[in-house]
Amino acid sequence: MPVRDAEAFILRTFPLKESDKIACFLTREFGKYRGVCRGARRTKGGYGAALEPLTHVRIAFFERENRELTTVDRCEVVTSMMNAASADYATSLGLSVIAEVADKLLPDHEVNERVFRLLLVVLERVREGAPIWLPLTYYLFWMVRLAGFLPDLLTCAACGRSLDSGIVNDPPLDLRPVFFHPREEGLRCSDCAYAGMSQLSSLARRLALAMLRTPLNAIPVEGWDSKETAQDLRRCLLQRLEAHLEFRLQSRALLEEL
Amino acid sequence: MSDIAAPLSRLMDELKRLPSIGAKSAQRIAFHLLRADRASAQALAEAILDVKDRLRLCSICNNITDVDPCLYCANPGRDRTLICVVEEAHNILSVERTRQFEGLYHVLHGAISPLQGIGPDQLKIKSLMDRLRETAPGAEDGRPLVQEIILATDPNAEGEATAAYLSKLLKPLGVKVSRIGMGIPVGSEIEYADEVTMLKAMEGRREL
């Protein structure tokens, strides 16, 4: 089989045998693949930091007939997240969530240029020093939207009325709090909400609507220093992802414990 | 019905559960043990049981030991003001091979790995914090006995996350927290170093 050369993000790795690793990587040109990296666990294995999660790499790999795993021939760093991840514990947790969502949500061998570009933008913002909560929320919002799970942010899923009926300013600044639940596909107004639903604040919905229209690098970082900022929006987005994936993301628990 | 005698099949099934042992390797090892004399097989079985019966964790540093405290913690000649924190007990052997480190150890038994759902609570961090409460002999100001913690976790994403977490936890206690150096392996060539490794090497440079 011919060697494929691609631009990729490493999503995660698993140890294999004495000194090898299996790398899961998302390529721009061919989609998500898993490949064996021989000798990658050795100090002089030749991979260096190239196989760390979310490293942007140039990777060469080849497939063999009837084999699910590819063999990685070469992997060179384009940009690394090691410095950003090691600077701060919250950032390293946020990056783990980003990698896990991409790994679990994207099907194998299916090209997804939009997700690849989203990762490029989000990780660049992290490297520039933006507090992790902004790029993480933006990433989750767009992953949910690109996957087609994003609820209607303006209409009640139960009664079909506008969630902000009576508010006429455009863009709407004074949005009403709404309600969500892991079992519900959409948002509900206060009249249709039931016990056990969580509240999505007015601020969270305003930020979500802004993320629909504004590129990440145009969103100011002010106010994003605290994990409390848009925490309800992140919870809502992660619940939507988990409801569709039908399992709990491993990294989410640690992020919420912070 | 199995083509292989039941005891042999059972042995192969047990061997297959070991890491890095597949069906072929299990078969090879099982037939090797079958051909070996009884004394060799018994020695292997006893060695495995001995490990399970006699080994435990050191009550101070969590190293794997047959005597408590372990030989490092019990050695009065070691520097008690210095603790090297490692992920696994076998990492101690790597540090000891240098014959340069005279301090004590603390084994975390893992590293923070969000992708595997392993958080700080699953590591031996609380016992490390307990060790830092010990005050220096004769210190009336309550100064801790331990003056420096060396974080020798692996230089990968999980090891770095663990180091970042521990550093945040330990620094407010007034203890010096240091990280092992990272960079180009001895015997390799700069030409083949990737940008991250080279950057780490430049950051960790020292004056000659």
PDB file of C-alpha atoms in Angstrom, chain A residues 43-215:
ATOM      1  CA  THR A  43      13.835   7.665  24.903  1.00  0.00           C
ATOM      2  CA  LYS A  44      15.495   7.592  21.505  1.00  0.00           C
ATOM      3  CA  GLY A  45      12.449   6.291  19.657  1.00  0.00           C
ATOM      4  CA  GLY A  46      12.606   9.193  17.237  1.00  0.00           C
ATOM      5  CA  TYR A  47       9.131  10.527  17.938  1.00  0.00           C
ATOM      6  CA  GLY A  48      10.055  12.994  20.711  1.00  0.00           C
ATOM      7  CA  ALA A  49       7.025  15.105  21.616  1.00  0.00           C
ATOM      8  CA  ALA A  50       5.247  14.409  18.319  1.00  0.00           C
ATOM      9  CA  LEU A  51       2.779  11.924  19.827  1.00  0.00           C
ATOM     10  CA  GLU A  52       1.556  14.080  22.707  1.00  0.00           C
ATOM     11  CA  PRO A  53      -2.191  14.844  22.596  1.00  0.00           C
ATOM     12  CA  LEU A  54      -3.277  17.640  20.228  1.00  0.00           C
ATOM     13  CA  THR A  55       0.159  18.061  18.675  1.00  0.00           C
ATOM     14  CA  HIS A  56      -0.243  19.318  15.108  1.00  0.00           C
ATOM     15  CA  VAL A  57       1.962  17.059  13.003  1.00  0.00           C
ATOM     16  CA  ARG A  58       2.934  15.970   9.502  1.00  0.00           C
ATOM     17  CA  ILE A  59       2.379  12.242   9.552  1.00  0.00           C
ATOM     18  CA  ALA A  60       3.197   9.516   7.054  1.00  0.00           C
ATOM     19  CA  PHE A  61       1.392   6.213   7.420  1.00  0.00           C
ATOM     20  CA  PHE A  62       0.412   3.206   5.385  1.00  0.00           C
ATOM     21  CA  GLU A  63      -2.437   0.731   5.519  1.00  0.00           C
ATOM     22  CA  ARG A  64      -2.214  -3.012   5.039  1.00  0.00           C
ATOM     23  CA  GLU A  65      -4.947  -5.122   3.577  1.00  0.00           C
ATOM     24  CA  ASN A  66      -7.366  -6.583   6.133  1.00  0.00           C
ATOM     25  CA  ARG A  67      -5.652  -4.709   8.979  1.00  0.00           C
ATOM     26  CA  GLU A  68      -7.581  -2.172  10.998  1.00  0.00           C
ATOM     27  CA  LEU A  69      -4.424  -0.507  12.331  1.00  0.00           C
ATOM     28  CA  THR A  70      -2.137   1.438  10.040  1.00  0.00           C
ATOM     29  CA  THR A  71       1.625   1.690  10.522  1.00  0.00           C
ATOM     30  CA  VAL A  72       3.072   5.116  11.172  1.00  0.00           C
ATOM     31  CA  ASP A  73       6.228   5.653   9.177  1.00  0.00           C
ATOM     32  CA  ARG A  74       7.089   9.202  10.241  1.00  0.00           C
ATOM     33  CA  CYS A  75       5.616  11.913  12.467  1.00  0.00           C
ATOM     34  CA  GLU A  76       7.023  15.441  12.739  1.00  0.00           C
ATOM     35  CA  VAL A  77       5.863  18.283  14.966  1.00  0.00           C
ATOM     36  CA  VAL A  78       4.300  21.346  13.308  1.00  0.00           C
ATOM     37  CA  THR A  79       3.054  22.950  16.533  1.00  0.00           C
ATOM     38  CA  SER A  80       2.886  21.515  20.025  1.00  0.00           C
ATOM     39  CA  MET A  81       0.561  22.088  22.978  1.00  0.00           C
ATOM     40  CA  MET A  82       3.084  20.810  25.551  1.00  0.00           C
ATOM     41  CA  ASN A  83       4.070  24.245  26.847  1.00  0.00           C
ATOM     42  CA  ALA A  84       0.481  25.456  27.166  1.00  0.00           C
ATOM     43  CA  ALA A  85      -0.609  22.212  28.830  1.00  0.00           C
ATOM     44  CA  SER A  86       2.244  22.110  31.321  1.00  0.00           C
ATOM     45  CA  ALA A  87       1.774  25.741  32.361  1.00  0.00           C
ATOM     46  CA  ASP A  88      -1.552  25.213  34.050  1.00  0.00           C
ATOM     47  CA  TYR A  89      -3.571  22.242  35.348  1.00  0.00           C
ATOM     48  CA  ALA A  90      -6.922  23.646  34.169  1.00  0.00           C
ATOM     49  CA  THR A  91      -5.529  24.078  30.650  1.00  0.00           C
ATOM     50  CA  SER A  92      -4.277  20.505  30.572  1.00  0.00           C
ATOM     51  CA  LEU A  93      -7.734  19.276  31.637  1.00  0.00           C
ATOM     52  CA  GLY A  94      -9.455  21.471  29.047  1.00  0.00           C
ATOM     53  CA  LEU A  95      -7.164  20.132  26.324  1.00  0.00           C
ATOM     54  CA  SER A  96      -7.978  16.574  27.407  1.00  0.00           C
ATOM     55  CA  VAL A  97     -11.690  17.314  26.965  1.00  0.00           C
ATOM     56  CA  ILE A  98     -11.009  18.749  23.482  1.00  0.00           C
ATOM     57  CA  ALA A  99      -9.042  15.632  22.468  1.00  0.00           C
ATOM     58  CA  GLU A 100     -11.560  13.194  23.935  1.00  0.00           C
ATOM     59  CA  VAL A 101     -14.557  14.850  22.252  1.00  0.00           C
ATOM     60  CA  ALA A 102     -12.830  14.725  18.851  1.00  0.00           C
ATOM     61  CA  ASP A 103     -11.761  11.119  19.392  1.00  0.00           C
ATOM     62  CA  LYS A 104     -15.170   9.895  20.493  1.00  0.00           C
ATOM     63  CA  LEU A 105     -17.383  11.966  18.219  1.00  0.00           C
ATOM     64  CA  LEU A 106     -15.670  11.614  14.859  1.00  0.00           C
ATOM     65  CA  PRO A 107     -16.125   8.408  12.875  1.00  0.00           C
ATOM     66  CA  ASP A 108     -13.061   6.652  11.437  1.00  0.00           C
ATOM     67  CA  HIS A 109     -11.821   7.415   7.916  1.00  0.00           C
ATOM     68  CA  GLU A 110     -14.341  10.231   7.333  1.00  0.00           C
ATOM     69  CA  VAL A 111     -12.894  13.542   6.206  1.00  0.00           C
ATOM     70  CA  ASN A 112     -14.084  16.487   8.275  1.00  0.00           C
ATOM     71  CA  GLU A 113     -12.365  19.669   7.159  1.00  0.00           C
ATOM     72  CA  ARG A 114     -14.534  21.882   9.374  1.00  0.00           C
ATOM     73  CA  VAL A 115     -13.599  20.078  12.588  1.00  0.00           C
ATOM     74  CA  PHE A 116      -9.945  20.168  11.551  1.00  0.00           C
ATOM     75  CA  ARG A 117     -10.120  23.938  11.006  1.00  0.00           C
ATOM     76  CA  LEU A 118     -11.966  24.335  14.320  1.00  0.00           C
ATOM     77  CA  LEU A 119      -9.130  22.529  16.102  1.00  0.00           C
ATOM     78  CA  LEU A 120      -6.547  24.735  14.386  1.00  0.00           C
ATOM     79  CA  VAL A 121      -8.320  27.917  15.518  1.00  0.00           C
ATOM     80  CA  VAL A 122      -9.084  26.751  19.052  1.00  0.00           C
ATOM     81  CA  LEU A 123      -5.588  25.443  19.763  1.00  0.00           C
ATOM     82  CA  GLU A 124      -3.976  28.564  18.370  1.00  0.00           C
ATOM     83  CA  ARG A 125      -6.058  30.638  20.794  1.00  0.00           C
ATOM     84  CA  VAL A 126      -4.892  28.414  23.695  1.00  0.00           C
ATOM     85  CA  ARG A 127      -1.267  28.834  22.632  1.00  0.00           C
ATOM     86  CA  GLU A 128      -1.740  32.600  22.493  1.00  0.00           C
ATOM     87  CA  GLY A 129      -2.535  32.453  26.214  1.00  0.00           C
ATOM     88  CA  ALA A 130      -6.329  32.869  26.258  1.00  0.00           C
ATOM     89  CA  PRO A 131      -7.866  31.379  29.413  1.00  0.00           C
ATOM     90  CA  ILE A 132      -8.853  27.800  28.536  1.00  0.00           C
ATOM     91  CA  TRP A 133     -12.551  28.410  29.317  1.00  0.00           C
ATOM     92  CA  LEU A 134     -13.109  30.564  26.216  1.00  0.00           C
ATOM     93  CA  PRO A 135     -11.579  28.261  23.555  1.00  0.00           C
ATOM     94  CA  LEU A 136     -13.009  25.196  25.293  1.00  0.00           C
ATOM     95  CA  THR A 137     -16.552  26.598  25.326  1.00  0.00           C
ATOM     96  CA  TYR A 138     -16.226  27.768  21.717  1.00  0.00           C
ATOM     97  CA  TYR A 139     -14.952  24.325  20.677  1.00  0.00           C
ATOM     98  CA  LEU A 140     -17.753  22.459  22.467  1.00  0.00           C
ATOM     99  CA  PHE A 141     -20.357  24.822  21.030  1.00  0.00           C
ATOM    100  CA  TRP A 142     -19.161  24.287  17.459  1.00  0.00           C
ATOM    101  CA  MET A 143     -18.629  20.544  17.851  1.00  0.00           C
ATOM    102  CA  VAL A 144     -22.243  20.215  19.033  1.00  0.00           C
ATOM    103  CA  ARG A 145     -23.398  22.412  16.158  1.00  0.00           C
ATOM    104  CA  LEU A 146     -21.340  20.620  13.502  1.00  0.00           C
ATOM    105  CA  ALA A 147     -22.587  17.268  14.780  1.00  0.00           C
ATOM    106  CA  GLY A 148     -26.149  18.554  14.441  1.00  0.00           C
ATOM    107  CA  PHE A 149     -27.068  18.320  18.139  1.00  0.00           C
ATOM    108  CA  LEU A 150     -27.327  22.043  18.911  1.00  0.00           C
ATOM    109  CA  PRO A 151     -30.767  22.898  20.271  1.00  0.00           C
ATOM    110  CA  ASP A 152     -32.708  25.886  18.954  1.00  0.00           C
ATOM    111  CA  LEU A 153     -31.485  28.778  21.080  1.00  0.00           C
ATOM    112  CA  LEU A 154     -34.534  30.964  20.441  1.00  0.00           C
ATOM    113  CA  THR A 155     -37.573  28.675  20.560  1.00  0.00           C
ATOM    114  CA  CYS A 156     -39.051  26.553  23.351  1.00  0.00           C
ATOM    115  CA  ALA A 157     -38.906  22.872  22.347  1.00  0.00           C
ATOM    116  CA  ALA A 158     -42.154  22.115  24.232  1.00  0.00           C
ATOM    117  CA  CYS A 159     -44.572  24.929  23.373  1.00  0.00           C
ATOM    118  CA  GLY A 160     -42.864  26.274  20.241  1.00  0.00           C
ATOM    119  CA  ARG A 161     -43.039  29.888  21.406  1.00  0.00           C
ATOM    120  CA  SER A 162     -40.100  32.275  21.354  1.00  0.00           C
ATOM    121  CA  LEU A 163     -37.946  31.851  24.458  1.00  0.00           C
ATOM    122  CA  ASP A 164     -37.750  35.634  24.642  1.00  0.00           C
ATOM    123  CA  SER A 165     -41.254  36.701  23.662  1.00  0.00           C
ATOM    124  CA  GLY A 166     -41.783  40.368  24.427  1.00  0.00           C
ATOM    125  CA  ILE A 167     -38.078  41.237  24.084  1.00  0.00           C
ATOM    126  CA  VAL A 168     -37.672  43.249  20.927  1.00  0.00           C
ATOM    127  CA  ASN A 169     -34.119  44.604  21.016  1.00  0.00           C
ATOM    128  CA  ASP A 170     -31.895  43.284  18.245  1.00  0.00           C
ATOM    129  CA  PRO A 171     -29.416  41.878  19.043  1.00  0.00           C
ATOM    130  CA  PRO A 172     -31.270  40.710  22.156  1.00  0.00           C
ATOM    131  CA  LEU A 173     -29.401  41.799  25.266  1.00  0.00           C
ATOM    132  CA  ASP A 174     -31.833  40.900  27.985  1.00  0.00           C
ATOM    133  CA  LEU A 175     -32.531  37.230  27.259  1.00  0.00           C
ATOM    134  CA  ARG A 176     -34.574  35.153  29.663  1.00  0.00           C
ATOM    135  CA  PRO A 177     -33.047  32.185  31.479  1.00  0.00           C
ATOM    136  CA  VAL A 178     -34.124  28.892  29.912  1.00  0.00           C
ATOM    137  CA  PHE A 179     -33.950  25.244  30.989  1.00  0.00           C
ATOM    138  CA  PHE A 180     -32.270  22.064  29.723  1.00  0.00           C
ATOM    139  CA  HIS A 181     -32.099  18.386  30.649  1.00  0.00           C
ATOM    140  CA  PRO A 182     -29.945  15.510  29.308  1.00  0.00           C
ATOM    141  CA  ARG A 183     -33.089  13.673  28.182  1.00  0.00           C
ATOM    142  CA  GLU A 184     -34.490  16.659  26.276  1.00  0.00           C
ATOM    143  CA  GLU A 185     -33.315  17.540  22.785  1.00  0.00           C
ATOM    144  CA  GLY A 186     -34.243  21.201  23.115  1.00  0.00           C
ATOM    145  CA  LEU A 187     -34.424  24.119  25.518  1.00  0.00           C
ATOM    146  CA  ARG A 188     -37.594  24.953  27.440  1.00  0.00           C
ATOM    147  CA  CYS A 189     -39.101  28.207  28.629  1.00  0.00           C
ATOM    148  CA  SER A 190     -39.882  28.695  32.329  1.00  0.00           C
ATOM    149  CA  ASP A 191     -43.562  27.796  31.717  1.00  0.00           C
ATOM    150  CA  CYS A 192     -42.680  24.411  30.212  1.00  0.00           C
ATOM    151  CA  ALA A 193     -39.722  23.549  32.496  1.00  0.00           C
ATOM    152  CA  TYR A 194     -40.146  20.745  35.016  1.00  0.00           C
ATOM    153  CA  ALA A 195     -38.405  19.778  38.250  1.00  0.00           C
ATOM    154  CA  GLY A 196     -34.879  18.445  37.700  1.00  0.00           C
ATOM    155  CA  MET A 197     -34.083  20.645  34.693  1.00  0.00           C
ATOM    156  CA  SER A 198     -30.960  22.839  34.885  1.00  0.00           C
ATOM    157  CA  GLN A 199     -30.979  26.523  34.127  1.00  0.00           C
ATOM    158  CA  LEU A 200     -29.105  28.076  31.227  1.00  0.00           C
ATOM    159  CA  SER A 201     -28.499  31.678  32.193  1.00  0.00           C
ATOM    160  CA  SER A 202     -29.231  34.699  30.092  1.00  0.00           C
ATOM    161  CA  LEU A 203     -25.481  35.386  29.824  1.00  0.00           C
ATOM    162  CA  ALA A 204     -24.744  31.829  28.653  1.00  0.00           C
ATOM    163  CA  ARG A 205     -27.327  32.047  25.869  1.00  0.00           C
ATOM    164  CA  ARG A 206     -26.047  35.463  24.840  1.00  0.00           C
ATOM    165  CA  LEU A 207     -22.500  34.039  24.616  1.00  0.00           C
ATOM    166  CA  ALA A 208     -23.786  31.081  22.596  1.00  0.00           C
ATOM    167  CA  LEU A 209     -25.556  33.395  20.138  1.00  0.00           C
ATOM    168  CA  ALA A 210     -22.371  35.468  19.865  1.00  0.00           C
ATOM    169  CA  MET A 211     -20.345  32.336  19.112  1.00  0.00           C
ATOM    170  CA  LEU A 212     -22.672  31.605  16.208  1.00  0.00           C
ATOM    171  CA  ARG A 213     -21.742  34.878  14.517  1.00  0.00           C
ATOM    172  CA  THR A 214     -18.279  35.739  15.791  1.00  0.00           C
ATOM    173  CA  PRO A 215     -14.953  34.051  15.011  1.00  0.00           C
TER     174      PRO A 215
END
